[in-house]
Amino acid sequence: MIDILPIRLLTNEDAVLFGSQNVALGKLSRAGLLVASGIVVTPPNLKLKTTLEHFDFGSKEVFEQSLTLVKKEISSIPIPEKLTKEAGNHKHFLVDGHQIKSAKDLWLFLLNNWIEQVKAKLWNKGFYLGITDDLEPQAVIFPDKLEAFGRGYFDPVQDDVVVNTKFGKPQPQSLKKIVDLVFTANKKLFIPHEYEWILEKGGIKLTKVLPYTTPIAPTPTSVIPVQQDVTPVKKRSAVKVFFDVSSGLTIEKDIEGIYIVSEKIFDLNKPRESFENLVFRIVESAMTFPNQPVLVKLADKSEGMGKVRGTLRLLHQQSLLAPLLDALDFARHKKGLVNVHIVIPFVRTAQEFLQIKRELAAKKLMRKNSLKIFLEVAVPENIINLEDYLTGGLDGVVLNLDELSAYLNGFDPLQEDLLFYKNEVEGLVTFLEDAIKLLHKSNIPFIAYGSLALYPKVLEFLVEKGVYGVVVERYEAHSAHDLLYQTEKRVLLKKIQM
């Protein structure tokens, strides 16, 4: 997936894979100059390439929306075992002048850097085969009690070394060492370069070699301001957009529904604090948007495929179920928030569904005009025996597309080497067709949840089949309506042409 080498081991033969500037830093290290300890990480080209191929970058109208989806998809790539092994013994990292405090955050930062490189290429040339081939490998430094860092280069105009400090305040003797390092490094590399440096426990050390270009004075130009109306026109879609506020409240105004995943909030290790947070999240959402539905999914504490989880765990673990019911009871009965509704998570049989409904009824949380019960469809059994669940009584269905895809394609989504199966959606689409027809026949609305919900092929299928709503993350809020609008337009044009 990725390749990693310590900086000190890089030789000329590694330039193609790890970059010529990183190889130059390795050369300086072997020449005896003070170079900080670190590694160079290559991008996951195959994963990036296969992910990009599934999105549409041909139209400027959906460019940003597609890019948002790509960023979300790529950010979900688990941290590679190689990187965990190399970075596991270190607590602090430095990449491009940014300090990072954990291996997980390091991986996300590296991915974001590569995504930004891809974005620049897309803006310049559009999508083309091989767009991920020339992404720059990233140097990761392991600083020891970082005190300062900056850049230095030899300026021929001033006939002296220019030192720019970005963080900290190095002493005069440290500045002298930087000057000496720049002179020595230029001699070793034969041509002038710009160098990043850090001041740590072991003194001044080089962390990066950059190409040096002589600055050119800008040519004065006359700029005539052009008055333009830049107020964006908000696109509307027939499909409702539900915002997942499980990790923070939304500041969006045009809310059509709220979705709260309680396992992201309620923590068995911090029962009191997390319970109060859950109650606050439900009450605040319902009071802020009194005319919109707030769907609260009961906690699905999962430990992996095949483990005790979902409704089965709720039925057998009162310490998990009771606080959730208390939170719903408080919101609906004490606060009178009748726009709060319930989603039953990860059910394996219709009998489990009926049993959890009895537990809800004991708290006076039974189905009625002001309280809707939704079923989360996460396993193929739910689709096969959908009629039994409809007979048991429900008001809506939430299709957990990521879970359904994992079980249908037979892969564990926690295994990074198998994640490419997630993009194989043809079987999922075929499998859902008859079930959606039955839902329409029974006048039961269905909502799509998961990262696959906005996957182009899946989204077009859902819109074509009359999906009621789509759950999106907060950072997708700005593009969700535009993306749905464009998809609805494509579906409508396709029907007209037929």
Coordinates of C-alpha atoms in Angstrom, one line a residue:
M1 CA 0.0 0.0 0.0
I2 CA 2.7 2.5 1.0
D3 CA 6.5 2.4 1.2
I4 CA 8.5 3.8 4.1
L5 CA 12.3 4.3 4.5
P6 CA 14.3 6.2 7.1
I7 CA 15.8 9.4 5.7
R8 CA 19.4 8.4 6.5
L9 CA 19.1 5.3 4.2
L10 CA 17.9 7.1 1.1
T11 CA 20.3 6.8 -1.9
N12 CA 20.2 8.0 -5.5
E13 CA 18.4 4.7 -6.5
D14 CA 15.5 5.7 -4.3
A15 CA 14.9 9.1 -6.0
V16 CA 12.1 7.8 -8.3
L17 CA 10.1 6.5 -5.5
F18 CA 10.9 8.8 -2.6
G19 CA 11.7 12.0 -4.3
S20 CA 15.0 13.7 -5.2
Q21 CA 14.8 16.3 -2.4
N22 CA 14.4 13.6 0.2
V23 CA 17.3 11.7 -1.2
A24 CA 19.4 14.9 -1.0
L25 CA 18.5 15.1 2.7
G26 CA 19.6 11.5 3.1
K27 CA 22.9 12.3 1.3
L28 CA 23.5 15.1 3.8
S29 CA 22.9 12.8 6.7
R30 CA 25.4 10.2 5.4
A31 CA 27.9 13.0 4.8
G32 CA 27.9 13.8 8.5
L33 CA 25.7 16.9 8.6
L34 CA 23.2 17.2 11.5
V35 CA 19.9 15.9 10.0
A36 CA 16.9 15.1 12.2
S37 CA 15.6 11.6 12.6
G38 CA 12.7 10.7 10.5
I39 CA 11.1 8.7 7.7
V40 CA 9.7 9.3 4.2
V41 CA 6.2 8.0 3.3
T42 CA 5.0 7.3 -0.2
P43 CA 1.3 7.9 -1.1
P44 CA -1.2 5.0 -1.4
N45 CA -1.4 5.4 -5.2
L46 CA -3.5 2.4 -5.9
K47 CA -6.2 3.3 -3.3
L48 CA -6.2 6.9 -4.4
K49 CA -6.5 5.9 -8.1
T50 CA -9.3 3.4 -7.6
T51 CA -11.3 5.9 -5.4
L52 CA -11.0 8.8 -7.9
E53 CA -12.1 6.6 -10.9
H54 CA -15.5 6.2 -9.3
F55 CA -16.3 9.9 -9.2
D56 CA -17.4 12.4 -11.9
F57 CA -14.9 15.3 -12.4
G58 CA -16.0 16.1 -15.9
S59 CA -18.6 18.8 -14.9
K60 CA -17.7 22.0 -13.1
E61 CA -21.1 21.9 -11.5
V62 CA -20.3 18.8 -9.5
F63 CA -16.6 19.3 -9.2
E64 CA -16.5 20.5 -5.6
Q65 CA -19.2 18.0 -4.5
S66 CA -17.3 15.1 -5.9
L67 CA -14.1 16.3 -4.3
T68 CA -15.8 16.5 -0.9
L69 CA -16.9 12.8 -1.4
V70 CA -13.4 11.8 -2.4
K71 CA -11.9 13.4 0.7
K72 CA -14.4 11.6 2.9
E73 CA -13.7 8.3 1.2
I74 CA -9.9 8.6 1.3
S75 CA -9.9 9.9 4.9
S76 CA -11.6 6.6 5.9
I77 CA -8.5 4.6 4.9
P78 CA -7.2 2.9 8.1
I79 CA -3.7 3.8 9.2
P80 CA -1.3 1.3 7.5
E81 CA 0.5 -1.2 9.7
K82 CA 3.8 -0.1 8.4
L83 CA 3.3 3.4 9.5
T84 CA 2.0 2.3 12.9
K85 CA 5.2 0.2 13.3
E86 CA 7.5 3.1 12.3
A87 CA 5.7 5.8 14.3
G88 CA 4.5 3.8 17.2
N89 CA 7.5 4.6 19.5
H90 CA 7.2 8.3 18.9
K91 CA 4.7 10.8 20.4
H92 CA 5.4 13.9 18.4
F93 CA 5.8 14.4 14.6
L94 CA 6.7 17.3 12.3
V95 CA 5.4 17.5 8.7
D96 CA 5.7 20.6 6.6
G97 CA 6.1 22.7 9.7
H98 CA 3.0 21.3 11.4
Q99 CA 3.3 19.6 14.8
I100 CA 1.2 16.4 15.2
K101 CA 0.7 14.5 18.4
S102 CA -0.5 11.0 17.4
A103 CA 0.0 8.4 14.7
K104 CA -3.7 8.6 13.7
D105 CA -3.6 12.3 13.2
L106 CA -0.3 12.0 11.3
W107 CA -2.0 9.6 8.8
L108 CA -5.0 11.9 8.3
F109 CA -2.6 14.9 7.8
L110 CA -0.6 12.9 5.2
L111 CA -3.8 11.9 3.4
N112 CA -5.0 15.5 3.4
N113 CA -1.7 16.7 1.8
W114 CA -2.0 14.2 -1.0
I115 CA -5.7 15.1 -1.6
E116 CA -4.7 18.7 -1.9
Q117 CA -2.1 17.7 -4.5
V118 CA -4.7 15.8 -6.4
K119 CA -7.1 18.8 -6.1
A120 CA -4.5 21.1 -7.7
K121 CA -4.1 18.7 -10.6
L122 CA -7.8 18.4 -11.1
W123 CA -8.2 22.2 -11.3
N124 CA -5.4 22.5 -13.8
K125 CA -6.0 19.5 -16.1
G126 CA -9.1 17.8 -15.0
F127 CA -9.2 14.0 -14.3
Y128 CA -6.8 11.9 -16.3
L129 CA -5.2 8.4 -16.0
G130 CA -2.1 8.6 -13.9
I131 CA -3.2 11.6 -11.9
T132 CA -1.9 10.0 -8.7
D133 CA 1.4 8.8 -10.1
D134 CA 3.5 12.0 -9.3
L135 CA 2.3 12.8 -5.8
E136 CA 5.1 13.9 -3.6
P137 CA 6.3 11.6 -0.8
Q138 CA 6.1 13.1 2.6
A139 CA 9.0 13.5 5.1
V140 CA 8.0 12.8 8.7
I141 CA 10.4 14.1 11.3
F142 CA 10.5 12.8 14.9
P143 CA 11.5 15.9 17.0
D144 CA 12.9 15.6 20.5
K145 CA 11.5 18.4 22.6
L146 CA 11.0 20.9 19.7
E147 CA 12.0 24.5 20.6
A148 CA 12.0 26.2 17.3
F149 CA 11.9 25.7 13.5
G150 CA 12.2 27.7 10.3
R151 CA 14.0 28.0 7.0
G152 CA 17.3 29.2 5.8
Y153 CA 19.0 29.9 2.4
F154 CA 21.9 31.7 0.9
D155 CA 20.9 35.0 -0.8
P156 CA 23.5 36.0 -3.4
V157 CA 22.2 39.6 -3.4
Q158 CA 22.9 40.0 0.3
D159 CA 25.9 37.7 0.1
D160 CA 24.7 36.1 3.3
V161 CA 22.5 33.4 4.7
V162 CA 18.9 34.5 5.4
V163 CA 17.2 32.7 8.4
N164 CA 13.4 32.8 8.7
T165 CA 12.1 31.6 12.1
K166 CA 8.5 30.3 12.1
F167 CA 8.3 29.1 15.6
G168 CA 10.4 29.7 18.8
K169 CA 13.3 32.1 19.4
P170 CA 16.7 30.5 18.7
Q171 CA 19.7 32.0 20.4
P172 CA 22.6 33.8 18.5
Q173 CA 24.8 30.7 18.7
S174 CA 22.0 28.6 17.2
L175 CA 21.6 31.1 14.4
K176 CA 25.3 30.8 13.7
K177 CA 25.0 27.0 13.4
I178 CA 22.2 27.4 10.9
V179 CA 24.4 29.6 8.8
D180 CA 27.2 27.1 8.9
L181 CA 24.8 24.3 8.0
V182 CA 23.5 26.1 5.0
F183 CA 27.0 26.8 3.6
T184 CA 28.1 23.3 4.2
A185 CA 25.0 21.7 2.7
N186 CA 25.2 23.8 -0.4
K187 CA 28.8 22.6 -0.9
K188 CA 27.8 19.0 -0.5
L189 CA 24.9 19.3 -3.0
F190 CA 26.9 21.5 -5.4
I191 CA 24.0 23.9 -6.0
P192 CA 22.1 26.3 -3.6
H193 CA 19.0 25.0 -1.9
E194 CA 16.6 26.2 0.8
Y195 CA 16.6 24.2 4.0
E196 CA 14.1 23.6 6.8
W197 CA 15.7 23.4 10.2
I198 CA 14.6 22.6 13.8
L199 CA 16.0 23.4 17.2
E200 CA 15.5 20.4 19.5
K201 CA 17.2 18.8 22.5
G202 CA 20.2 17.7 20.3
G203 CA 20.7 21.2 18.8
I204 CA 20.1 22.5 15.3
K205 CA 19.2 19.9 12.7
L206 CA 18.1 20.0 9.0
T207 CA 14.6 18.5 8.3
K208 CA 14.0 19.3 4.6
V209 CA 15.7 20.2 1.4
L210 CA 13.8 22.6 -0.9
P211 CA 14.7 24.0 -4.4
Y212 CA 15.9 27.6 -4.2
T213 CA 14.8 30.1 -6.8
T214 CA 15.9 33.7 -7.0
P215 CA 12.9 35.9 -6.2
I216 CA 11.7 38.2 -9.1
A217 CA 10.3 41.6 -8.4
P218 CA 6.6 41.8 -9.4
T219 CA 5.7 44.0 -12.4
P220 CA 3.2 46.7 -11.5
T221 CA -0.1 46.2 -13.2
S222 CA -3.4 48.0 -13.3
V223 CA -6.4 46.0 -12.1
I224 CA -9.9 47.2 -13.0
P225 CA -12.3 45.8 -10.4
V226 CA -15.3 44.0 -12.0
Q227 CA -18.6 44.1 -10.1
Q228 CA -20.0 40.6 -10.0
D229 CA -22.9 39.1 -8.1
V230 CA -21.3 36.3 -6.1
T231 CA -24.3 35.4 -4.0
P232 CA -24.7 31.6 -4.5
V233 CA -28.1 30.3 -5.5
K234 CA -29.1 27.5 -3.2
K235 CA -30.2 24.4 -5.1
R236 CA -33.2 22.6 -3.7
S237 CA -33.8 18.8 -4.0
A238 CA -36.9 16.6 -3.6
V239 CA -34.8 14.2 -1.5
K240 CA -34.6 15.3 2.2
V241 CA -31.2 16.0 3.7
F242 CA -30.7 14.7 7.3
F243 CA -27.7 16.1 9.1
D244 CA -25.7 13.8 11.4
V245 CA -25.0 15.9 14.4
S246 CA -23.6 13.1 16.6
S247 CA -20.1 14.8 16.7
G248 CA -21.3 18.4 17.1
L249 CA -24.3 20.7 16.6
T250 CA -25.0 22.1 13.2
I251 CA -25.1 25.8 12.3
E252 CA -27.0 25.2 9.0
K253 CA -30.4 26.9 8.7
D254 CA -32.0 24.9 6.0
I255 CA -32.5 21.7 8.0
E256 CA -34.9 19.0 6.8
G257 CA -34.0 16.5 9.5
I258 CA -31.6 15.6 12.2
Y259 CA -29.9 12.2 12.7
I260 CA -28.2 11.3 16.0
V261 CA -26.1 8.1 16.4
S262 CA -26.1 7.6 20.1
E263 CA -23.2 5.1 20.2
K264 CA -21.0 8.0 19.1
I265 CA -22.0 10.0 22.1
F266 CA -22.9 7.6 25.0
D267 CA -19.8 6.0 26.5
L268 CA -20.1 3.1 29.1
N269 CA -16.8 4.2 30.6
K270 CA -18.1 7.7 31.2
P271 CA -21.9 7.0 31.8
R272 CA -22.8 10.2 33.6
E273 CA -20.9 12.7 31.5
S274 CA -21.9 11.0 28.2
F275 CA -25.5 10.6 29.2
E276 CA -25.8 14.4 29.9
N277 CA -24.1 15.0 26.5
L278 CA -26.6 12.8 24.8
V279 CA -29.6 14.4 26.5
F280 CA -28.3 17.9 25.6
R281 CA -27.7 16.8 21.9
I282 CA -31.3 15.5 21.6
V283 CA -33.0 18.3 23.4
E284 CA -31.0 21.1 21.7
S285 CA -31.6 19.7 18.2
A286 CA -35.3 19.1 18.8
M287 CA -35.8 22.6 20.3
T288 CA -33.7 24.4 17.7
F289 CA -35.6 22.7 14.8
P290 CA -39.1 22.1 16.3
N291 CA -40.7 21.5 12.9
Q292 CA -38.2 18.9 11.7
P293 CA -37.8 15.2 12.6
V294 CA -35.0 14.3 15.0
L295 CA -34.2 10.6 14.5
V296 CA -32.3 9.1 17.5
K297 CA -30.6 5.7 16.8
L298 CA -30.2 3.5 19.9
A299 CA -26.6 2.6 20.5
D300 CA -25.1 -0.1 18.4
K301 CA -21.9 -0.9 20.4
S302 CA -20.1 -3.1 17.8
E303 CA -16.8 -5.0 18.4
G304 CA -16.6 -6.3 14.8
M305 CA -18.5 -8.6 12.4
G306 CA -20.2 -11.6 14.1
K307 CA -20.0 -10.1 17.6
V308 CA -22.8 -9.4 20.1
R309 CA -24.0 -6.0 19.1
G310 CA -27.0 -3.9 18.1
T311 CA -30.5 -4.8 19.4
L312 CA -29.3 -8.1 20.9
R313 CA -26.8 -6.3 23.1
L314 CA -29.4 -3.7 24.1
L315 CA -31.8 -6.5 25.2
H316 CA -29.1 -8.2 27.4
Q317 CA -27.3 -5.2 28.8
Q318 CA -29.5 -2.9 30.8
S319 CA -26.6 -0.6 31.7
L320 CA -26.6 0.3 28.0
L321 CA -30.3 0.3 27.2
A322 CA -31.7 2.1 30.3
P323 CA -29.8 5.4 29.9
L324 CA -30.9 5.6 26.3
L325 CA -34.5 5.1 27.2
D326 CA -34.2 7.6 30.0
A327 CA -32.8 10.2 27.6
L328 CA -35.7 9.6 25.1
D329 CA -38.2 9.7 28.0
F330 CA -36.8 13.0 29.2
A331 CA -36.9 14.6 25.8
R332 CA -40.4 13.5 24.8
H333 CA -42.3 13.4 28.1
K334 CA -40.5 15.9 30.4
K335 CA -39.7 18.5 27.6
G336 CA -42.6 17.7 25.4
L337 CA -40.5 17.4 22.2
V338 CA -42.8 15.3 20.0
N339 CA -40.5 15.7 17.0
V340 CA -38.0 13.1 18.5
H341 CA -38.3 9.7 16.9
I342 CA -36.5 6.4 17.4
V343 CA -34.3 4.2 15.1
I344 CA -33.9 0.5 16.2
P345 CA -30.3 -0.5 15.4
F346 CA -28.8 -3.7 13.8
V347 CA -31.6 -6.2 14.2
R348 CA -31.0 -9.9 13.2
T349 CA -34.5 -11.2 13.5
A350 CA -38.1 -10.0 13.5
Q351 CA -38.4 -11.5 17.0
E352 CA -35.6 -9.2 18.2
F353 CA -37.5 -6.2 16.7
L354 CA -40.7 -7.0 18.5
Q355 CA -38.8 -7.6 21.8
I356 CA -37.1 -4.2 21.7
K357 CA -40.4 -2.6 20.9
R358 CA -41.8 -4.1 24.1
E359 CA -38.9 -2.5 26.1
L360 CA -39.8 0.8 24.5
A361 CA -43.4 0.4 25.3
A362 CA -42.6 -0.1 29.0
K363 CA -41.3 3.5 28.9
K364 CA -44.4 4.6 27.1
L365 CA -42.3 5.0 23.9
M366 CA -44.7 3.0 21.6
R367 CA -45.7 3.9 18.0
K368 CA -48.3 6.6 17.6
N369 CA -49.0 9.6 15.4
S370 CA -46.4 11.7 17.2
L371 CA -43.8 8.9 17.6
K372 CA -42.3 7.1 14.6
I373 CA -40.3 3.9 14.9
F374 CA -37.7 3.3 12.2
L375 CA -35.8 0.1 11.6
E376 CA -32.2 0.2 10.6
V377 CA -31.7 -2.4 7.9
A378 CA -28.0 -3.5 8.2
V379 CA -28.0 -7.2 7.4
P380 CA -29.3 -9.1 4.4
E381 CA -31.8 -11.0 6.6
N382 CA -33.7 -7.8 7.1
I383 CA -34.2 -7.5 3.3
I384 CA -35.1 -11.1 2.8
N385 CA -37.7 -11.1 5.6
L386 CA -38.8 -7.5 5.2
E387 CA -42.5 -8.5 5.2
D388 CA -42.2 -9.9 8.7
Y389 CA -40.8 -6.6 10.0
L390 CA -43.6 -4.7 8.2
T391 CA -46.1 -6.9 9.9
G392 CA -44.5 -6.2 13.3
G393 CA -45.2 -2.5 12.7
L394 CA -42.8 0.2 11.7
D395 CA -43.0 3.7 10.3
G396 CA -39.8 3.9 8.2
V397 CA -36.5 2.2 7.3
V398 CA -32.9 3.4 7.4
L399 CA -30.8 1.5 4.9
N400 CA -27.3 1.2 6.4
L401 CA -25.6 0.8 3.0
D402 CA -22.0 0.3 4.4
E403 CA -23.1 -2.6 6.6
L404 CA -25.2 -4.2 3.9
S405 CA -22.3 -3.9 1.4
A406 CA -19.9 -5.6 3.8
Y407 CA -22.2 -8.5 4.5
L408 CA -23.2 -9.0 0.9
N409 CA -19.6 -8.9 -0.4
G410 CA -18.2 -10.8 2.5
F411 CA -15.5 -8.5 3.7
D412 CA -14.6 -6.9 7.1
P413 CA -14.7 -3.1 6.7
L414 CA -12.0 -2.9 9.4
Q415 CA -9.5 -4.7 7.2
E416 CA -7.8 -2.1 5.0
D417 CA -6.7 -4.6 2.4
L418 CA -10.3 -5.5 1.7
L419 CA -11.8 -2.0 1.5
F420 CA -11.7 -2.1 -2.3
Y421 CA -14.7 -4.4 -2.2
K422 CA -16.7 -1.4 -0.9
N423 CA -16.8 0.0 -4.4
E424 CA -18.4 -3.1 -5.8
V425 CA -22.0 -1.9 -5.6
E426 CA -23.7 -3.7 -8.5
G427 CA -24.8 -6.6 -6.2
L428 CA -26.0 -4.2 -3.5
V429 CA -28.2 -2.3 -6.0
T430 CA -29.7 -5.5 -7.4
F431 CA -30.3 -6.9 -4.0
L432 CA -32.3 -3.8 -2.8
E433 CA -34.6 -3.5 -5.8
D434 CA -37.4 -5.8 -4.7
A435 CA -37.3 -4.6 -1.1
I436 CA -37.7 -1.0 -2.2
K437 CA -40.7 -2.0 -4.3
L438 CA -42.3 -3.6 -1.2
L439 CA -41.6 -0.5 0.9
H440 CA -43.3 1.7 -1.7
K441 CA -46.3 -0.7 -1.9
S442 CA -46.6 -0.5 1.9
N443 CA -46.2 3.4 1.9
I444 CA -43.1 3.1 4.1
P445 CA -40.4 5.8 3.5
F446 CA -36.8 4.8 3.4
I447 CA -33.7 6.8 4.3
A448 CA -30.1 6.1 3.2
Y449 CA -27.2 6.1 5.7
G450 CA -23.5 5.6 5.3
S451 CA -20.6 6.7 3.0
L452 CA -22.0 4.7 0.1
A453 CA -25.2 6.8 0.2
L454 CA -23.5 9.6 -1.8
Y455 CA -21.5 7.2 -4.0
P456 CA -22.5 8.3 -7.6
K457 CA -23.9 4.9 -8.8
V458 CA -25.7 4.3 -5.5
L459 CA -27.1 7.8 -5.2
E460 CA -28.5 7.7 -8.7
F461 CA -30.1 4.4 -8.0
L462 CA -31.6 5.7 -4.7
V463 CA -33.0 8.9 -6.3
E464 CA -34.4 6.9 -9.2
K465 CA -36.2 4.6 -6.7
G466 CA -37.6 7.4 -4.7
V467 CA -35.5 7.6 -1.5
Y468 CA -37.1 9.9 1.1
G469 CA -33.9 11.2 2.6
V470 CA -30.1 10.9 2.9
V471 CA -28.1 11.2 6.1
V472 CA -24.9 13.4 5.6
E473 CA -22.1 14.5 7.8
R474 CA -21.9 18.2 8.9
Y475 CA -19.0 19.0 6.5
E476 CA -21.0 17.7 3.6
A477 CA -23.9 20.1 4.3
H478 CA -22.8 22.8 1.8
S479 CA -22.7 20.4 -1.1
A480 CA -25.4 17.8 -0.3
H481 CA -28.3 19.7 -1.9
D482 CA -26.3 20.6 -5.0
L483 CA -25.3 17.0 -5.4
L484 CA -28.8 15.8 -5.0
Y485 CA -30.1 18.4 -7.4
Q486 CA -27.7 17.4 -10.1
T487 CA -28.5 13.7 -9.6
E488 CA -32.2 14.4 -9.7
K489 CA -31.7 16.3 -12.9
R490 CA -29.8 13.5 -14.5
V491 CA -32.4 10.9 -13.5
L492 CA -35.2 13.1 -14.9
L493 CA -33.4 13.7 -18.2
K494 CA -32.8 10.0 -18.5
K495 CA -36.5 9.2 -18.0
I496 CA -37.4 11.9 -20.6
Q497 CA -35.0 10.4 -23.2
M498 CA -36.5 7.0 -22.6

